Coordinates of C-alpha atoms in Angstrom, one line a residue:
X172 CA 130.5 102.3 179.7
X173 CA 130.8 105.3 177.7
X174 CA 133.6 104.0 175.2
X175 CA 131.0 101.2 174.8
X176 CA 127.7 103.0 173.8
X177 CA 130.3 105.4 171.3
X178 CA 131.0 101.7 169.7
X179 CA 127.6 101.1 169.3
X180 CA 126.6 104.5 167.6
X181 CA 129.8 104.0 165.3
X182 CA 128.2 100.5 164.3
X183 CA 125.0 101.9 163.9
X184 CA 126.1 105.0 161.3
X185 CA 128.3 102.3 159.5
X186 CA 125.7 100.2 158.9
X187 CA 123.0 103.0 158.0
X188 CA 125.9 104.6 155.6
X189 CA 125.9 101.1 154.0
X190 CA 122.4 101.3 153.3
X191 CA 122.6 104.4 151.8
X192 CA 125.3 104.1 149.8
X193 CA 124.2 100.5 148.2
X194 CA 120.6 102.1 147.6
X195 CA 121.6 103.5 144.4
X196 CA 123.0 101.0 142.9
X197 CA 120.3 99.2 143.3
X198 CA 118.1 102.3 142.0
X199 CA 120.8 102.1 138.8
X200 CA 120.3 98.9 138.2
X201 CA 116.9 99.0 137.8
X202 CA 116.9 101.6 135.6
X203 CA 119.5 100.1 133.9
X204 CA 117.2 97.5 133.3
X205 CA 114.4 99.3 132.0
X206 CA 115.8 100.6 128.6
X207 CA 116.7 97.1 127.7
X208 CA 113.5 95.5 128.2
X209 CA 111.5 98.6 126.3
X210 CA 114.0 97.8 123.1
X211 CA 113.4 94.0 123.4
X212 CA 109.8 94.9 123.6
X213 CA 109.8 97.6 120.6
X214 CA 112.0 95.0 118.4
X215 CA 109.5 91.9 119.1
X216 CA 107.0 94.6 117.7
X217 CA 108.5 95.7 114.9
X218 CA 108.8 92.4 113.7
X219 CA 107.1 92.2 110.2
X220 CA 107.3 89.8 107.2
X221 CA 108.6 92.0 104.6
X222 CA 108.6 89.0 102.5
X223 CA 105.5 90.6 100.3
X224 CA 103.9 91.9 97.4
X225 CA 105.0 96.0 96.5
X226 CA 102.5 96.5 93.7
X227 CA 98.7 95.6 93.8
X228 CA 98.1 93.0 91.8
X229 CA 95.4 95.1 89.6
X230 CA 98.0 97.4 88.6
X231 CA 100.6 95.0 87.2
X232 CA 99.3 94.6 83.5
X233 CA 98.5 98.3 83.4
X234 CA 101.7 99.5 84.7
X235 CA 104.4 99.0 82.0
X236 CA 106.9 101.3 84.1
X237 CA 107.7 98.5 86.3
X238 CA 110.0 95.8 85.7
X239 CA 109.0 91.9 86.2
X240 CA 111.3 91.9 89.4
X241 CA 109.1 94.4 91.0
X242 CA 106.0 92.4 91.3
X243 CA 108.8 89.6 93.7
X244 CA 107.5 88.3 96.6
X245 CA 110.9 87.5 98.4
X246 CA 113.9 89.4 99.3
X247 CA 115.9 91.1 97.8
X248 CA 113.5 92.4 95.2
X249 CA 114.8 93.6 92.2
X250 CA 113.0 96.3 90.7
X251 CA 113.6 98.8 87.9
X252 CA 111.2 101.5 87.0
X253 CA 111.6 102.7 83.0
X254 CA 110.9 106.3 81.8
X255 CA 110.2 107.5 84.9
X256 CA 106.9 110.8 84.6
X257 CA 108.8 114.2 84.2
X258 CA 105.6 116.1 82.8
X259 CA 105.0 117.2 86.5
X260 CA 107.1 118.2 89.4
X261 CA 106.2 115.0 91.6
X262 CA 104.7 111.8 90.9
X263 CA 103.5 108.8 93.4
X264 CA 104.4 105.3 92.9
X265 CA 102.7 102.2 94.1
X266 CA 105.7 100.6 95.2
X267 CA 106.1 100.6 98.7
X268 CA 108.1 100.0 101.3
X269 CA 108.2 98.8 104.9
X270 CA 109.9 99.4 108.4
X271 CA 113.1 97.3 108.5
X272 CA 113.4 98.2 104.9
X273 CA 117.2 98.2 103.6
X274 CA 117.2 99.9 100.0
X275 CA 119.6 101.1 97.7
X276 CA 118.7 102.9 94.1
X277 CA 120.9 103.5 91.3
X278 CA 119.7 105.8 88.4
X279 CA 120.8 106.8 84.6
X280 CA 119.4 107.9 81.4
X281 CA 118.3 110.9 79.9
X282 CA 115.4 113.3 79.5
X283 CA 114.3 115.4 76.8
X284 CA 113.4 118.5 78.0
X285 CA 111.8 120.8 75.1
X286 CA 113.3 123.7 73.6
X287 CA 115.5 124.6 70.5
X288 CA 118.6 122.8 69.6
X289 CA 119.7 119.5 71.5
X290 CA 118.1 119.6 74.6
X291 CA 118.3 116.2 76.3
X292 CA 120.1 116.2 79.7
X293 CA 121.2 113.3 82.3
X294 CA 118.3 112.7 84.4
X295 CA 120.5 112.4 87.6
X296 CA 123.5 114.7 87.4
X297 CA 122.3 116.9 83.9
X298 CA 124.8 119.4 82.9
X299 CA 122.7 122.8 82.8
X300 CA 122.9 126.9 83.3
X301 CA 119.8 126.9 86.1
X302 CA 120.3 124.0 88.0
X303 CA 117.2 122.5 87.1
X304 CA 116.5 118.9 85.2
X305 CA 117.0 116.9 88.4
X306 CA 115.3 113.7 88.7
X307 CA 113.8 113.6 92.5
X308 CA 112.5 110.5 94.8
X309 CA 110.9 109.9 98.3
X310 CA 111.5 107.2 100.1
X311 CA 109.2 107.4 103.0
X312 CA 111.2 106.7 106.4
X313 CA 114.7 107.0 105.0
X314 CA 115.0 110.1 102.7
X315 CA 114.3 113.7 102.5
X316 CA 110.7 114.8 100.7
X317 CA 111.8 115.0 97.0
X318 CA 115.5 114.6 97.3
X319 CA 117.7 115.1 94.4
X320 CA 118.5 111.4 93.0
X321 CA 122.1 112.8 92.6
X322 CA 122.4 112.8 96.8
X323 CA 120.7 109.6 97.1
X324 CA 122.3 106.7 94.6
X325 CA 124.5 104.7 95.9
X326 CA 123.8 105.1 99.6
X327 CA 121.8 102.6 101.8
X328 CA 119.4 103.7 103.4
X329 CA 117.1 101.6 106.1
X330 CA 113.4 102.7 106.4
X331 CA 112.1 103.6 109.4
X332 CA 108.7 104.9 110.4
X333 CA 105.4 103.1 109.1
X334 CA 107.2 103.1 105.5
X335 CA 105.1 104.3 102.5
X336 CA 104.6 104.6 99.0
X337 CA 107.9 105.6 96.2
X338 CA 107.4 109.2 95.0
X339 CA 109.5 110.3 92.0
X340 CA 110.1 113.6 90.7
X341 CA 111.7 116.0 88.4
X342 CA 112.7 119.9 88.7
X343 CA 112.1 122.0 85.6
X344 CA 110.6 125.3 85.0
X345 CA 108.1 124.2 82.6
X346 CA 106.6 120.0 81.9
X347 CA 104.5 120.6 78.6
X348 CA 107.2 119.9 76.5
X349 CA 109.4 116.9 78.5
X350 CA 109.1 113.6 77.8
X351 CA 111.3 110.8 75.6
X352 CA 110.4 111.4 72.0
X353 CA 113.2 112.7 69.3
X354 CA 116.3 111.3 70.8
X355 CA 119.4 113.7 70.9
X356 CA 122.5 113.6 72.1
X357 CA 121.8 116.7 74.6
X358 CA 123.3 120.0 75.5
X359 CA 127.4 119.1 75.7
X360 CA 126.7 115.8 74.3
X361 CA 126.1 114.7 77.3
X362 CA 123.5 111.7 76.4
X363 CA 125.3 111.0 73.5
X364 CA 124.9 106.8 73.4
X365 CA 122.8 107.1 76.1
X366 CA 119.0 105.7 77.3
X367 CA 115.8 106.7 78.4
X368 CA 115.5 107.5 82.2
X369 CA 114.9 104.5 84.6
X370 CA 115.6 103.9 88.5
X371 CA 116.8 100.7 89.8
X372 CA 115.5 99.8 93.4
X373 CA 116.5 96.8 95.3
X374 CA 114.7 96.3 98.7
X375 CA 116.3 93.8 101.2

């Protein structure tokens, strides 16, 4: 009699350490399950037809900066901005972008930057004493606040975010005197055969 009831109580803590033990893998798989479900949910809502307009159609006649390709309604769009503003330190664009966003920018060209002698420099990577003539962009969701054009060519970038407007910019100690008048072959020669400033920006 007694080996028999010690049979039962041996049964009865297997079988309650087999609940125990297969409770949290149930538990895991649960939560397993969880994440999966909340990313399927957040990527049916960040669906978006970036198949759209990036300038308002009022400002397209207006706005001779902007290449044809950047009034395109269907990926990729092409778009080149020409003579970018370097009379103030930042400058906001009405080209936007949106979440999903995959961009890349290239940039050249040359600045003329006031002073005595030849005084154009390379609007990306210029050649100066004070580390200053760098053309600057935003592109909300993917890049820093104003980041030096030098860091950012070349690199894709994917916006995140809610997107936003392009912001351009340039770093100089004084504006009054930039601009693109009385071409030069800059400080070193180092616009010699070269163009205006322009950024190239192809969304997709």
């Amino acid at each position: 009699m007694r080996k028999r009831m010690m049979a039962v109580v041996a049964v009865a803590a297997l079988t309650a350490g087999a609940a125990a033990s297969t409770a949290p893998i149930a538990s895991a798989a649960a939560t397993g399950s969880a994440p999966t479900a909340a990313a399927q949910a957040s990527h049916h809502g960040s669906s978006v037809n970036r198949n759209v307009k990036r300038l308002p159609a009022a400002l397209l006649a207006a706005d001779v900066r902007y290449s044809p390709g950047c009034s395109g309604t269907t990926l990729p769009i092409d778009c080149t901005i020409s003579e970018p503003v370097v009379t103030q330190r930042e400058t906001p664009y009405t080209f936007s972008f949106l979440p999903g966003d995959h961009v890349t920018v290239t940039a050249g060209g040359c600045v003329q930057t006031g002073g005595r002698g030849l005084t154009w420099k390379r609007y990306v990577d210029p050649a100066s004493d004070g580390d200053l003539y760098h053309g600057l962009i935003t592109i909300p969701g993917a890049t820093g606040d104003l980041q030096r054009l030098v860091d950012v060519v070349g690199r894709p970038y994917v916006v995140g975010g809610r997107g936003g407007s392009l912001k351009l910019g340039y770093e100089d100690d004084g504006y009054s005197d930039n601009g693109y008048t009385a071409h030069d072959n800059g400080t070193g020669n180092q616009c010699l055969n070269s163009v205006n400033a322009f950024v190239h920006i192809v969304v997709s």
